[in-house]
Amino acid sequence: MANEQFWISVNGNFADVTVLEWCKVFADKKGKHHWTKVVQDKAAFMAGLLAKLGVEEVAWSAYVEEMRFLRDKFIAHLDDEQVMTLPQLDMAKMSAVYLYTYLLENEDEGDVFVDAPQNAAEWFNRFSDETRAVYHARDIAVLPC
């Protein structure tokens, strides 16, 4: 295919941005975008998140470290690591959807989300479907998300 390298780069860029943005919200505890900066009841949020993901806190912490390692060693900086393995992004997607929903339902005291889509999963799926349509029109394999 004539534009194969373009689509390989696009896929890689999407994966990189996914990891970078997810880490801002879930991995950088001192960062200004970390979920703890906007969630009032941190214990309730974390308990709900772990229940939604169906994992124990140790598994969640390991996943956060896996995403942070990828960001630090391959995306933000290219260190001496030889093999990059992209973690499964299901947990990243589910945690982002959970946070979005939690914020809408629990942290919207000033109606700041009045124009926000009310269902994060549907909103994500709409864009995912659009992406699949573009890729299929060009006969490009699409990774599941």
Coordinates of C-alpha atoms in Angstrom, one line a residue:
M1 CA 0.0 0.0 0.0
A2 CA 1.3 3.4 -1.0
N3 CA 0.6 5.2 2.3
E4 CA 1.4 2.2 4.6
Q5 CA 4.1 4.1 6.5
F6 CA 1.7 7.0 7.1
W7 CA -0.8 4.8 8.7
I8 CA 1.8 3.0 10.8
S9 CA 2.9 6.4 12.1
V10 CA -0.7 7.5 12.7
N11 CA -1.3 4.3 14.8
G12 CA 1.9 4.9 16.8
N13 CA 1.0 8.5 17.4
F14 CA -2.4 7.7 18.6
A15 CA -1.0 5.1 21.0
D16 CA 1.7 7.5 22.2
V17 CA -0.9 10.3 22.9
T18 CA -3.2 7.8 24.7
V19 CA -0.4 6.8 27.1
L20 CA 0.8 10.4 27.6
E21 CA -2.7 11.8 28.4
W22 CA -3.7 8.8 30.5
C23 CA -0.5 9.2 32.6
K24 CA -1.3 12.9 33.2
V25 CA -4.6 11.9 34.8
F26 CA -3.7 8.6 36.5
A27 CA 0.1 8.3 36.9
D28 CA 1.4 11.8 37.8
K29 CA 0.3 12.2 41.4
K30 CA 2.1 15.5 41.7
G31 CA 0.8 16.8 38.4
K32 CA -1.9 19.4 38.1
H33 CA -4.1 17.1 36.0
H34 CA -4.1 14.1 38.4
W35 CA -7.5 12.9 39.3
T36 CA -6.9 13.5 43.0
K37 CA -6.9 17.3 42.2
V38 CA -10.6 17.2 41.3
V39 CA -12.2 14.3 43.2
Q40 CA -13.3 15.2 46.7
D41 CA -13.9 11.7 48.1
K42 CA -10.7 9.9 46.9
A43 CA -11.4 6.7 48.8
A44 CA -14.9 6.3 47.3
F45 CA -13.5 7.1 43.8
M46 CA -10.7 4.5 44.1
A47 CA -13.0 1.8 45.5
G48 CA -15.4 2.4 42.7
L49 CA -12.6 2.4 40.1
L50 CA -11.2 -0.8 41.3
A51 CA -14.6 -2.4 41.4
K52 CA -15.4 -1.2 37.9
L53 CA -12.1 -2.6 36.6
G54 CA -12.4 -5.8 38.6
V55 CA -8.9 -5.6 40.0
E56 CA -7.2 -5.3 43.4
E57 CA -5.2 -2.2 44.2
V58 CA -1.9 -4.0 43.6
A59 CA -2.9 -4.9 40.0
W60 CA -4.0 -1.3 39.5
S61 CA -0.7 0.0 40.8
A62 CA 1.2 -2.4 38.6
Y63 CA -0.8 -1.2 35.5
V64 CA 0.0 2.5 36.4
E65 CA 3.7 1.6 36.6
E66 CA 3.5 -0.3 33.3
M67 CA 2.0 2.8 31.6
R68 CA 4.5 5.1 33.3
F69 CA 7.4 2.9 32.3
L70 CA 6.3 3.0 28.6
R71 CA 5.8 6.8 28.8
D72 CA 9.2 7.4 30.5
K73 CA 11.4 5.0 28.6
F74 CA 9.9 5.1 25.0
I75 CA 7.5 8.0 24.5
A76 CA 8.8 11.0 26.5
H77 CA 12.4 9.9 26.4
L78 CA 14.1 7.2 24.3
D79 CA 16.2 5.4 26.8
D80 CA 18.3 2.3 26.3
E81 CA 15.4 -0.2 26.5
Q82 CA 15.4 -2.5 23.4
V83 CA 11.8 -3.7 23.2
M84 CA 8.7 -1.6 23.6
T85 CA 5.6 -3.5 24.6
L86 CA 2.3 -1.5 24.5
P87 CA 0.2 -2.5 27.4
Q88 CA -3.4 -3.6 26.8
L89 CA -5.3 -0.4 26.7
D90 CA -8.7 -1.8 27.9
M91 CA -7.9 -0.8 31.5
A92 CA -6.9 2.7 30.4
K93 CA -10.1 3.1 28.5
M94 CA -12.3 1.8 31.3
S95 CA -10.5 4.0 33.9
A96 CA -10.9 7.1 31.7
V97 CA -14.6 6.4 31.2
Y98 CA -15.1 5.7 34.9
L99 CA -13.4 9.0 35.9
Y100 CA -15.5 11.0 33.3
T101 CA -18.7 9.4 34.6
Y102 CA -17.7 9.9 38.2
L103 CA -17.0 13.6 37.6
L104 CA -20.3 14.1 35.9
E105 CA -22.2 12.3 38.7
N106 CA -20.3 13.5 41.8
E107 CA -18.2 16.6 41.1
D108 CA -20.4 18.9 39.0
E109 CA -21.5 21.4 41.7
G110 CA -21.3 24.4 39.5
D111 CA -22.9 22.8 36.4
V112 CA -19.6 23.1 34.6
F113 CA -20.3 20.0 32.6
V114 CA -23.6 21.2 31.2
D115 CA -22.4 20.9 27.6
A116 CA -20.4 17.8 28.1
P117 CA -21.5 14.5 26.6
Q118 CA -23.5 12.7 29.3
N119 CA -22.3 9.2 28.4
A120 CA -18.5 8.7 28.0
A121 CA -18.7 5.2 26.6
E122 CA -21.1 6.2 23.9
W123 CA -19.1 9.3 23.1
F124 CA -15.9 7.2 22.9
N125 CA -17.7 4.6 20.7
R126 CA -18.9 7.2 18.3
F127 CA -15.3 8.4 17.6
S128 CA -14.1 4.8 17.6
D129 CA -16.7 3.9 14.9
E130 CA -15.7 6.9 12.9
T131 CA -12.1 5.8 13.1
R132 CA -12.9 2.3 12.0
A133 CA -14.9 3.6 9.0
V134 CA -11.9 5.7 7.8
Y135 CA -9.5 2.7 8.3
H136 CA -11.8 0.2 6.6
A137 CA -12.3 2.6 3.6
R138 CA -8.6 2.4 3.1
D139 CA -8.4 -1.4 3.9
I140 CA -6.2 -0.9 7.0
A141 CA -6.3 -3.3 9.9
V142 CA -7.8 -1.8 13.0
L143 CA -6.7 -2.8 16.5
P144 CA -9.5 -3.5 18.9
C145 CA -10.2 -0.8 21.4

